[in-house]
Short mmCIF file of C-alpha atoms and ligand atoms in Angstrom, two decimals:
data_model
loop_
_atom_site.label_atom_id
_atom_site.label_comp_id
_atom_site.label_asym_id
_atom_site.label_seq_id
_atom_site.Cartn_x
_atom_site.Cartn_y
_atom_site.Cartn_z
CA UNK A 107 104.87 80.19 100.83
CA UNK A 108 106.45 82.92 98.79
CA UNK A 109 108.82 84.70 101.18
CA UNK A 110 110.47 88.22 100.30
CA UNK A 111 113.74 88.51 98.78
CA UNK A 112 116.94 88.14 100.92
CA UNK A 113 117.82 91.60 102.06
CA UNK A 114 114.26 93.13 101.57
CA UNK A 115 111.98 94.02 104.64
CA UNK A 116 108.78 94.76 105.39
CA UNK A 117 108.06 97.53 107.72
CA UNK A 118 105.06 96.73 109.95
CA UNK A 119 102.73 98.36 111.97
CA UNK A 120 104.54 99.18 114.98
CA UNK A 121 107.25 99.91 113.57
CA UNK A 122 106.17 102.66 110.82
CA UNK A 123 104.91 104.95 113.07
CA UNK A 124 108.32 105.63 114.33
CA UNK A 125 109.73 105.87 110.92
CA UNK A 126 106.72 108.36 110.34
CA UNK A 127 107.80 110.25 113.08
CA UNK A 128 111.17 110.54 112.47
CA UNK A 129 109.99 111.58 108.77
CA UNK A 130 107.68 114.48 110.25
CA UNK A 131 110.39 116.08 112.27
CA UNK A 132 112.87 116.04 109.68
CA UNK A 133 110.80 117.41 107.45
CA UNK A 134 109.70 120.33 109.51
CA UNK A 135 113.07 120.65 110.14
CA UNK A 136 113.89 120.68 106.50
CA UNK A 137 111.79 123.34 106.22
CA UNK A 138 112.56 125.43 108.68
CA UNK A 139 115.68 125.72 107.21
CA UNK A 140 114.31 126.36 103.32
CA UNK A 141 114.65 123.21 101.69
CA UNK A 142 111.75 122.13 99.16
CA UNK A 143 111.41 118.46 98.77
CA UNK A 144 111.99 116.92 95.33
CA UNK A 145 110.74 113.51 94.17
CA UNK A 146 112.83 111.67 91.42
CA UNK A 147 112.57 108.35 90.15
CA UNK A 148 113.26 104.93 91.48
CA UNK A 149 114.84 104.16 87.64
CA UNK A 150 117.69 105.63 86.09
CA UNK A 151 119.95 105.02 82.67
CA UNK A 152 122.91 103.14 84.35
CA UNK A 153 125.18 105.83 82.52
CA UNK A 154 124.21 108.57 84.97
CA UNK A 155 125.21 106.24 87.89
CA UNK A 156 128.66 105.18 86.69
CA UNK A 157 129.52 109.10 85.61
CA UNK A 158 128.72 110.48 88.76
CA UNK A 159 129.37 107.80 91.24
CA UNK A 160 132.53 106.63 89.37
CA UNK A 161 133.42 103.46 87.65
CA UNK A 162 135.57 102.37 90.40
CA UNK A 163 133.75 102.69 93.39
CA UNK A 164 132.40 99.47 95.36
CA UNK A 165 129.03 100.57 94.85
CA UNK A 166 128.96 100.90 90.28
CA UNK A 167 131.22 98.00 90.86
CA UNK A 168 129.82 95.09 92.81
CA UNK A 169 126.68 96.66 94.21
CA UNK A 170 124.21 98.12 91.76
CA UNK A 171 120.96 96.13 90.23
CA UNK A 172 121.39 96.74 86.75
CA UNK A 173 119.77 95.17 83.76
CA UNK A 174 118.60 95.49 80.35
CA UNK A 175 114.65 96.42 79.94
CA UNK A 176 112.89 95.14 77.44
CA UNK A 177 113.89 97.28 74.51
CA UNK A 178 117.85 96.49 75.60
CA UNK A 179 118.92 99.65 77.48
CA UNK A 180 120.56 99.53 80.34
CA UNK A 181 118.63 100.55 83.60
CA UNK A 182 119.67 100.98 87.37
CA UNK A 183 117.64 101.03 90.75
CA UNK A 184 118.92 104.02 92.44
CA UNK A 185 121.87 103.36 94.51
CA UNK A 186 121.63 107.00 96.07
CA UNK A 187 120.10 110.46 95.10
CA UNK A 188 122.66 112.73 94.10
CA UNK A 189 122.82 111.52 90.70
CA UNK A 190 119.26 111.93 89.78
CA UNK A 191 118.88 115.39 92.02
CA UNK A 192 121.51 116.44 89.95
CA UNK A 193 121.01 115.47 86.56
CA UNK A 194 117.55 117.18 87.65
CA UNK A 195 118.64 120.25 88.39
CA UNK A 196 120.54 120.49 85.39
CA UNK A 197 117.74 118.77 82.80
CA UNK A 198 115.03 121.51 84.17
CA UNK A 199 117.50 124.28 84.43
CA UNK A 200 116.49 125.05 88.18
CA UNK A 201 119.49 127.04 88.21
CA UNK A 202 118.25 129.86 85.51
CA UNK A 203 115.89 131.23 88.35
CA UNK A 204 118.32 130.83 90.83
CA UNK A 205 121.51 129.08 91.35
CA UNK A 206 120.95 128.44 94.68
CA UNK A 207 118.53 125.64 95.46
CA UNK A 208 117.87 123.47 98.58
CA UNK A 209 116.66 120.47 98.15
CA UNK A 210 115.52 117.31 99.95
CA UNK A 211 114.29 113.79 99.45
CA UNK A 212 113.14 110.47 101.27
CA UNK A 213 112.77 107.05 100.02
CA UNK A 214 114.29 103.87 98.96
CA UNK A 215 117.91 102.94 97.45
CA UNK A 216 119.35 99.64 96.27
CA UNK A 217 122.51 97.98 96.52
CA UNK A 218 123.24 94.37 96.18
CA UNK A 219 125.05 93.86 99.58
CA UNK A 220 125.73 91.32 101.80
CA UNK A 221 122.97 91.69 104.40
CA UNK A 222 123.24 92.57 108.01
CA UNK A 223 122.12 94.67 110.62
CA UNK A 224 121.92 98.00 109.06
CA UNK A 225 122.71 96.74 106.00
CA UNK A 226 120.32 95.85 103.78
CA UNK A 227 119.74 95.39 99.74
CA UNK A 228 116.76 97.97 99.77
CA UNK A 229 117.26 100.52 102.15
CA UNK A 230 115.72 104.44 102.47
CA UNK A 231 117.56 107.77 102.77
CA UNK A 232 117.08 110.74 103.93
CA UNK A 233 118.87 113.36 101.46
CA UNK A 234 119.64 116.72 101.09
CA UNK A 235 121.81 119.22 98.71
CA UNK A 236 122.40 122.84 98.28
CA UNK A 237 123.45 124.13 94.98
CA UNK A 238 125.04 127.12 94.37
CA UNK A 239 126.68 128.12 97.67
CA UNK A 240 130.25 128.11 97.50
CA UNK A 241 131.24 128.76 100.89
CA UNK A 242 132.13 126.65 103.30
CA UNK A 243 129.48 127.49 105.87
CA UNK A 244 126.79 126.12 104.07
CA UNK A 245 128.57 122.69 105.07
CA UNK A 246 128.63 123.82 108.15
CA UNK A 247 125.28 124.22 108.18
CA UNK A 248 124.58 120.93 106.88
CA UNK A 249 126.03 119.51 109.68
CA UNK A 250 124.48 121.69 112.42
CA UNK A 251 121.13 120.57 110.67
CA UNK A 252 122.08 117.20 111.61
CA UNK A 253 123.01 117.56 114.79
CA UNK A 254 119.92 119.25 115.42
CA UNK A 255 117.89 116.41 113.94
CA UNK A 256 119.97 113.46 116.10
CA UNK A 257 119.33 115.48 118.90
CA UNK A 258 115.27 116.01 118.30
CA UNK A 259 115.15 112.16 117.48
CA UNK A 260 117.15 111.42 120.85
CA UNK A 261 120.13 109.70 119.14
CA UNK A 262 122.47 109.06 122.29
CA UNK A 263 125.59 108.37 120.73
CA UNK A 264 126.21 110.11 117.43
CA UNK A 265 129.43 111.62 116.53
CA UNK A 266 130.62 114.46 114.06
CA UNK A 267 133.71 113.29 111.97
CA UNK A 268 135.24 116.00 109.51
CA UNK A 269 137.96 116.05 106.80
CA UNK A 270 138.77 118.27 103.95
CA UNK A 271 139.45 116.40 100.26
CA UNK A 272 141.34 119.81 99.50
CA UNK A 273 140.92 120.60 95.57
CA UNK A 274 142.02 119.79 92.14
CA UNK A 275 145.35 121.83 92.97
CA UNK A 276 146.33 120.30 95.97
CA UNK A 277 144.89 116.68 95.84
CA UNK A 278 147.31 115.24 93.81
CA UNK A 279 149.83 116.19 95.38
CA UNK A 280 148.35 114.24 98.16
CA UNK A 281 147.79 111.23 96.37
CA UNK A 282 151.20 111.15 95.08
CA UNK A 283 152.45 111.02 98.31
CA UNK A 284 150.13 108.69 99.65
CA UNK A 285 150.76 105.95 97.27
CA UNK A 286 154.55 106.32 97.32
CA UNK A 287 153.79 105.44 101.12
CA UNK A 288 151.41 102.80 99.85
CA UNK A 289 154.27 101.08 98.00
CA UNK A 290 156.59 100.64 100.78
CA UNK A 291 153.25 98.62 102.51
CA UNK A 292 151.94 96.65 99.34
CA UNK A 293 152.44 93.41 101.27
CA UNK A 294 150.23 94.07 103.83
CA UNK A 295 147.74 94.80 101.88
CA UNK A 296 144.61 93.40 100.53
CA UNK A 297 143.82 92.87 96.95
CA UNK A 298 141.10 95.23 96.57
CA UNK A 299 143.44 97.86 97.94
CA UNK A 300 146.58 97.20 95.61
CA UNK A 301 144.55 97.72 93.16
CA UNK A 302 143.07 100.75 94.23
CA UNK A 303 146.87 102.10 95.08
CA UNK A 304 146.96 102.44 91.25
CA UNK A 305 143.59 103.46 90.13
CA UNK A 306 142.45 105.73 92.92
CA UNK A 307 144.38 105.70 96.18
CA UNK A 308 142.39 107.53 98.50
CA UNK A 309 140.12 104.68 98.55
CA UNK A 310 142.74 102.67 100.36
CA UNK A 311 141.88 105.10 102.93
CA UNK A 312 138.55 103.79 104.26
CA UNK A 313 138.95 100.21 103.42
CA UNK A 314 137.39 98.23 106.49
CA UNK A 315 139.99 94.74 106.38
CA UNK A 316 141.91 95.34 109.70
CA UNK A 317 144.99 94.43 108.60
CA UNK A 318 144.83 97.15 105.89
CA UNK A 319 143.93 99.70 108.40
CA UNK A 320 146.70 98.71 111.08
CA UNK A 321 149.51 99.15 107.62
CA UNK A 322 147.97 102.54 107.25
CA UNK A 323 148.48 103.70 110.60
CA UNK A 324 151.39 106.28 109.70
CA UNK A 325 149.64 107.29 106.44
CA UNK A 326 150.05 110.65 105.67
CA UNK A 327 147.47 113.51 106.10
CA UNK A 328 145.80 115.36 103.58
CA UNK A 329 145.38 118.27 105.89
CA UNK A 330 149.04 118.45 105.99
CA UNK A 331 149.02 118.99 101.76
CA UNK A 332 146.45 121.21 101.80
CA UNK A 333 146.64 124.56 99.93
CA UNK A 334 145.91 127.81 101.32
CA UNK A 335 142.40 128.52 100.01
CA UNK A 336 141.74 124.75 100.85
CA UNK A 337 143.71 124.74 104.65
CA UNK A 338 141.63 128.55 105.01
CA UNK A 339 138.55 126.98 104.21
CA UNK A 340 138.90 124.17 106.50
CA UNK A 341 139.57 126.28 109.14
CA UNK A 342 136.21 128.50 108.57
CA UNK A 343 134.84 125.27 108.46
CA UNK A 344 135.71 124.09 112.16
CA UNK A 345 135.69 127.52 113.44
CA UNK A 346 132.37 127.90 112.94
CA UNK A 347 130.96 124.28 113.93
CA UNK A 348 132.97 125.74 117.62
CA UNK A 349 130.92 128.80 117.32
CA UNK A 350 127.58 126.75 117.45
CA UNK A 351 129.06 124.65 119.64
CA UNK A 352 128.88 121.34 117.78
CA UNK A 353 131.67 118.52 118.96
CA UNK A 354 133.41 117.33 115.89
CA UNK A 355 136.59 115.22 115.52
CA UNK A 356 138.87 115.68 112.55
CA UNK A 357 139.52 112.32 111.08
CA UNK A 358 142.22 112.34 108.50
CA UNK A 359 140.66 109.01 106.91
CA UNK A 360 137.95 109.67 106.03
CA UNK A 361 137.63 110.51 102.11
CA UNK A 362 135.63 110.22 98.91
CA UNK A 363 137.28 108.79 96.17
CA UNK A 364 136.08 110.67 93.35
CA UNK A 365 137.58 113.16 91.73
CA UNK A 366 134.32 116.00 91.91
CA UNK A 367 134.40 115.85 95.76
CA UNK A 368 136.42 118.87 97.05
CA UNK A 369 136.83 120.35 100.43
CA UNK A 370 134.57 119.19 103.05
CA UNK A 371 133.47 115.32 104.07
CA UNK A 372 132.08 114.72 106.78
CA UNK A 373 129.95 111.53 108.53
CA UNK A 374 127.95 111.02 111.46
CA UNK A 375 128.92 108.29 113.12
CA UNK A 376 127.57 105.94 115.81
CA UNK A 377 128.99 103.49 118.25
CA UNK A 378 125.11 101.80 119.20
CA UNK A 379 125.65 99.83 115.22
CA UNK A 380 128.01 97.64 115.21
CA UNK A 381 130.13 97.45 112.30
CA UNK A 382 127.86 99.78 110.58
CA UNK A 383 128.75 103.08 112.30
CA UNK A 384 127.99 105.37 109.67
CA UNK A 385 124.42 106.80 110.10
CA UNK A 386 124.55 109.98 107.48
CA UNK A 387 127.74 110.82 105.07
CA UNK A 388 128.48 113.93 103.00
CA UNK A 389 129.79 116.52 101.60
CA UNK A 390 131.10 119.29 98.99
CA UNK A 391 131.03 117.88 95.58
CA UNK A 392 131.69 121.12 93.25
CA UNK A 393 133.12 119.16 90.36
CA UNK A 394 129.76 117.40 89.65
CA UNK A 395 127.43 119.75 87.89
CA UNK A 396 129.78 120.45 85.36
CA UNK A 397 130.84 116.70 85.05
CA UNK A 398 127.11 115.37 84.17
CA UNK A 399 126.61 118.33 81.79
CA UNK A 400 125.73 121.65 83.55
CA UNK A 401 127.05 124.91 84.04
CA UNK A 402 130.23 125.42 86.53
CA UNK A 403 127.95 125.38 90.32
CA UNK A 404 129.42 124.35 93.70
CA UNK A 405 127.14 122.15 95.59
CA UNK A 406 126.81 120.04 98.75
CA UNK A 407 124.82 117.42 100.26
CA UNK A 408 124.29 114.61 102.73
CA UNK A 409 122.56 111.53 103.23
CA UNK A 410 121.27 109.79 106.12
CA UNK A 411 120.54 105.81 106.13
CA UNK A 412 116.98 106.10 107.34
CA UNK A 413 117.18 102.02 108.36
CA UNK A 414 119.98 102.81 110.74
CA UNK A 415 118.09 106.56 111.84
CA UNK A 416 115.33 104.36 113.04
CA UNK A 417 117.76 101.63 114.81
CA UNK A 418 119.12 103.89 117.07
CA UNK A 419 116.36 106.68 117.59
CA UNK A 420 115.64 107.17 121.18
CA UNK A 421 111.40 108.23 120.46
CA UNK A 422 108.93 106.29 122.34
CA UNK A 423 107.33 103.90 119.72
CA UNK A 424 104.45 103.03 122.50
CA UNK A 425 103.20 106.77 122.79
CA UNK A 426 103.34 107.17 119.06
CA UNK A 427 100.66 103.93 118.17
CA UNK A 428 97.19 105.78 117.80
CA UNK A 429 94.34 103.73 119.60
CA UNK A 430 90.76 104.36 118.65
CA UNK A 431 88.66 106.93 120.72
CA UNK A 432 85.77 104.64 120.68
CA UNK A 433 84.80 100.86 120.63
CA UNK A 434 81.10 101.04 119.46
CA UNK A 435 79.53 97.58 121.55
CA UNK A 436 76.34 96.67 119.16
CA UNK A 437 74.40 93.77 120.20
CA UNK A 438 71.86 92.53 117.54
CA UNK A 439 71.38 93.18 114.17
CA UNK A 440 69.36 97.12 114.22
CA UNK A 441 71.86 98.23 116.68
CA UNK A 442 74.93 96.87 114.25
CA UNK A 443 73.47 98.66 111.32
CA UNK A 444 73.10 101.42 113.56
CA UNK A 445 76.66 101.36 115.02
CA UNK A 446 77.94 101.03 111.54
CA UNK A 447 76.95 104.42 110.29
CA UNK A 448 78.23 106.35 113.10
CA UNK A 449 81.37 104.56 112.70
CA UNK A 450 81.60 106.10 109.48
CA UNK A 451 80.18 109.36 110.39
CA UNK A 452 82.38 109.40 113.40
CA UNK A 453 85.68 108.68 111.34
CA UNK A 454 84.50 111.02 108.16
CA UNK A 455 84.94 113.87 111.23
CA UNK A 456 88.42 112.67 112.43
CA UNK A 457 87.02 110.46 115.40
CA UNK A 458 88.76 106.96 115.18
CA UNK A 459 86.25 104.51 115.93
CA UNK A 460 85.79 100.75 115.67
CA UNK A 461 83.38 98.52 115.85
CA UNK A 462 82.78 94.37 116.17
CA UNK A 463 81.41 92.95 113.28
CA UNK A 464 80.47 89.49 114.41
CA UNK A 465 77.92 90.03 116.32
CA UNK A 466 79.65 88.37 119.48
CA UNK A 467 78.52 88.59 123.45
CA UNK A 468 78.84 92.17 124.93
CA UNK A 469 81.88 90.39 127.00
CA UNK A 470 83.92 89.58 124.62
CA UNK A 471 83.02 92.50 122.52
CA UNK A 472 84.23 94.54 125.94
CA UNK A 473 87.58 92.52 126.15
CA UNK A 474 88.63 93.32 122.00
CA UNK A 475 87.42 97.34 123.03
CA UNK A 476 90.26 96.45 126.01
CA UNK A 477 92.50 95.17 123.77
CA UNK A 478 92.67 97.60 121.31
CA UNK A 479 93.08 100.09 123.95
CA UNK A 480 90.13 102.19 123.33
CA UNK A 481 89.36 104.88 125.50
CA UNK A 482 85.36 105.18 125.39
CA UNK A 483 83.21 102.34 124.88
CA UNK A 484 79.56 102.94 122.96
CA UNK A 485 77.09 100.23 124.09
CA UNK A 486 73.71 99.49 122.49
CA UNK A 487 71.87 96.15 122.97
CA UNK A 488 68.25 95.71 123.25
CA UNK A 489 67.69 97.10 126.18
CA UNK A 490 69.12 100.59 125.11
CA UNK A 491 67.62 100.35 121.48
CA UNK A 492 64.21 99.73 123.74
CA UNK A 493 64.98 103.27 125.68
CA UNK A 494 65.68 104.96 122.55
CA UNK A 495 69.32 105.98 124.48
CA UNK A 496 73.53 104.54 123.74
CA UNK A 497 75.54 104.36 127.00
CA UNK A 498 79.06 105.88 126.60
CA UNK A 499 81.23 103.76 129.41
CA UNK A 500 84.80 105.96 129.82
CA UNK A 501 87.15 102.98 129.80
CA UNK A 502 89.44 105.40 132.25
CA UNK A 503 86.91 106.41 134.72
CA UNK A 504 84.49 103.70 134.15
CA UNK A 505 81.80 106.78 133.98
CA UNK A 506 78.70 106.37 132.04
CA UNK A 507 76.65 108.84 130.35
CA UNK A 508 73.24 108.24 128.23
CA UNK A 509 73.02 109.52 124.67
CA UNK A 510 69.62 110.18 122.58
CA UNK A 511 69.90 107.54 120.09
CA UNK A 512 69.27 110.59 117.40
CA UNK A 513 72.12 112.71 118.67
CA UNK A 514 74.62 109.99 119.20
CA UNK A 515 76.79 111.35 116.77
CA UNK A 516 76.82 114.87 117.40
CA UNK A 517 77.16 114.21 120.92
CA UNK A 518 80.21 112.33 120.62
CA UNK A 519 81.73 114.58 118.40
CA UNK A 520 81.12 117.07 120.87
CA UNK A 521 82.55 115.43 123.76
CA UNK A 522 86.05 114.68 121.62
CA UNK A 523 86.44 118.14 119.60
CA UNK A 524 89.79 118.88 119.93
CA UNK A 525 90.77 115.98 122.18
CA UNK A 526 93.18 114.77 119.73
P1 LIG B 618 128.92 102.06 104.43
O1 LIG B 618 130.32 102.49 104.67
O2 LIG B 618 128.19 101.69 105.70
O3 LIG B 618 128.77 101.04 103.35
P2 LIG B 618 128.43 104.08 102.50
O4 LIG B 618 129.66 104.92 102.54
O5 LIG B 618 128.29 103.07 101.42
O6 LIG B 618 128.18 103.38 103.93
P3 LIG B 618 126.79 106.29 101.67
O7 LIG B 618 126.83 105.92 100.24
O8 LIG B 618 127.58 107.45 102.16
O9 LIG B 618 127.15 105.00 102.54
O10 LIG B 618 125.26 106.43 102.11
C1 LIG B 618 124.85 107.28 103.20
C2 LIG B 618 124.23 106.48 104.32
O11 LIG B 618 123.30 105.51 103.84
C3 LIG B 618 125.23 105.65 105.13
O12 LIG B 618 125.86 106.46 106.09
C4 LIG B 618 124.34 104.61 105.75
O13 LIG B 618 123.73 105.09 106.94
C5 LIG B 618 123.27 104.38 104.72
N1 LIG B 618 123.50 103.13 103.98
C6 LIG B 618 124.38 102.92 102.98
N2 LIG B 618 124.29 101.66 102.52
C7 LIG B 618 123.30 101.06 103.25
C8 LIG B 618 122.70 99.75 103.25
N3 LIG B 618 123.07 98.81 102.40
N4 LIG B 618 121.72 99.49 104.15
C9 LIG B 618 121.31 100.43 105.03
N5 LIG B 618 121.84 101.68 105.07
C10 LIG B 618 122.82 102.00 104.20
MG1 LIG B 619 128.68 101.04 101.25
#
């Protein structure tokens, strides 16, 4: 048997109506705060990916699925979406109406990581960016939004961690600093991370190997290097998160190692994932537009792994499965063709019914109606088709009424109007 490939899922029955769910109130929500939904494509010239994500990052590294099609360019599966939302806005010039644009998507990323729990090789996310807002409490807002949505989806344990990146004035100053003090550790630290001391050393920052994060204890702090636009900023920033009264903790690690992110990172974090406590990440990336081509435009954005979202949502997956309204119990072949077409009339007026197509024993047509959880039960054998009449059996109150064989359709449809 073929099986599906290592890292890939299927998501079953039982198990997408939560993620349909938890795609419906985020999208309301989405809404209700002005975002219009954008759909870009799975596919995109591997060049976009490296320029915006950055040549050195784990992800262009080691994780992308990139190969030649048939004519010989190069091609890449969509790690994330705020390359292609971007190279979008700037392609269709959504700016020339207006600069500032909200925008959203769902669906599915790859990277070519090691699987895990919560970590998988396809995986979906939930994204959003606003272009054109340059102040800070538009970030703000981005993470009120998704407090709002952990707290709709019954997330019990999610946690608001902030930084600032500071700007192209101040950050090197920073990172000057930071990799002198990276120097005097170099022997405790892990390959990956002397090299990134050289290249890019905020990186070093959010490197997971223990023993690099126990040498980096007494790093220093970029809020302590920020410059006075940046450190004012900042301060907006967590003045206002206290003013809507959304708990935050300022983590001095956490960073973005490319050089268009300014300002504000933040992550949502989770204790309920293991090792994968990251839920949503994001951020202000101003530098970008301009980088991939555009016009100068501040922007910001966040995404949320949708895999992890659905891990640790606290919605009632039982209450969500739809069961059918009613079981139609034929007996005999006039009364199947019968029960078929008000199966489909019933269902062509939003009435989930089901039937039993095999013709089996009223019994064990009773127990699949059980099964299946249906809450009204149509029955006609010979004896009804004889009387002309169907006998509707509430499954609750085990209540029977008699229908005009005629009018069994509009009857029904009058007794469930509404009722769902
Ligand atoms: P991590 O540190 O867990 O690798 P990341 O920094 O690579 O996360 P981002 O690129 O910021 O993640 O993506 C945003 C979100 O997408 C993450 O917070 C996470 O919830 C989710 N995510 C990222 N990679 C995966 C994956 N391989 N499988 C499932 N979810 C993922
Ligand atoms: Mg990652």
């Amino acid at each position: 048997m073929i099986q599906l490939i290592r890292g890939f899922k299927d998501i079953l029955p039982g198990e997408v109506e939560l993620w349909q769910q938890i795609e419906k109130i985020t999208v309301d929500l989405f809404e209700d705060f002005g975002f219009s939904q954008i759909r870009i494509p799975i596919m995109e010239r591997t060049e976009l990916f490296k320029r915006s994500i950055g040549e050195d990052t784990d992800i262009v590294e080691k994780e992308m699925y990139t190969f030649p099609d048939r004519k010989g360019d190069l091609v890449t599966l969509r790690p994330e979406a705020t390359a292609s939302i971007v190279r979008a806005y700037i392609q269709h010039k959504l700016f020339a109406a207006d600069p500032v644009q909200k925008l959203y998507m769902v669906g599915p990323m790859f990277r070519r990581e090691r699987p895990q729990k919560g970590r998988y090789r396809q995986f979906y996310q939930i994204d959003a960016e606003i272009f054109g807002v340059a102040s800070p409490l538009v970030d703000v807002q981005l993470i009120f939004l998704l407090t709002t949505l952990f707290s709709r989806l019954k997330v019990a344990d999610a946690q608001a961690h902030i930084n600032s990146l500071g700007c192209p004035r101040c950050r090197p100053g920073f990172k000057a600093a930071l990799r002198e003090m990276l120097m005097s550790v170099s022997d405790r630290l892990c390959p990956d991370c002397i090299r990134r001391r050289d290249r890019n050393p905020l990186r070093v920052l959010d490197c997971k190997v223990p023993s690099c994060r126990e040498a980096l204890a007494d790093a220093p702090s970029i809020l302590d290097h920020l410059c006075a636009d940046c450190r004012q900023d900042f301060d907006a920033v967590q003045q206002s998160l206290d003013r809507l009264a959304v708990p935050y903790v300022v983590d001095k690690r956490l960073v973005r190692g490319l050089d268009y992110y300014a300002r504000t990172t933040f992550e949502i974090q989770t204790g309920s994932l293991g090792a994968q406590s990251a839920v949503a990440g994001g951020g202000r990336y101003d530098g970008l537009v301009k980088a991939l081509g555009g016009p100068e435009i501040p922007a910001t954005g966040f995404a949320i792994g949708f895999d992890r979202l659905a891990e640790i949502c606290g919605l009632d997956v039982e209450n969500l499965l739809d069961k059918p309204q009613l079981f139609v119990a034929a007996l005999g072949d006039r009364s199947q063709s019968l029960a078929f077409e008000w199966v489909c009339r019933l269902g062509q007026a939003g009435i989930r019914a089901e039937m039993d197509f095999s013709g089996r024993s009223l019994k064990s047509q009773m127990k699949r109606a059980n099964r299946l959880g249906a809450a009204h039960v149509l029955i006609v054998g010979e004896d009804e088709l004889e009387k002309g009449a169907a006998i509707l059996r509430n499954m609750e109150t085990k209540e029977q009424t008699m229908f005009d064989l005629a009018r069994v359709v509009e009857n029904i449809k009058q007794i469930f109007a509404g009722s769902r």
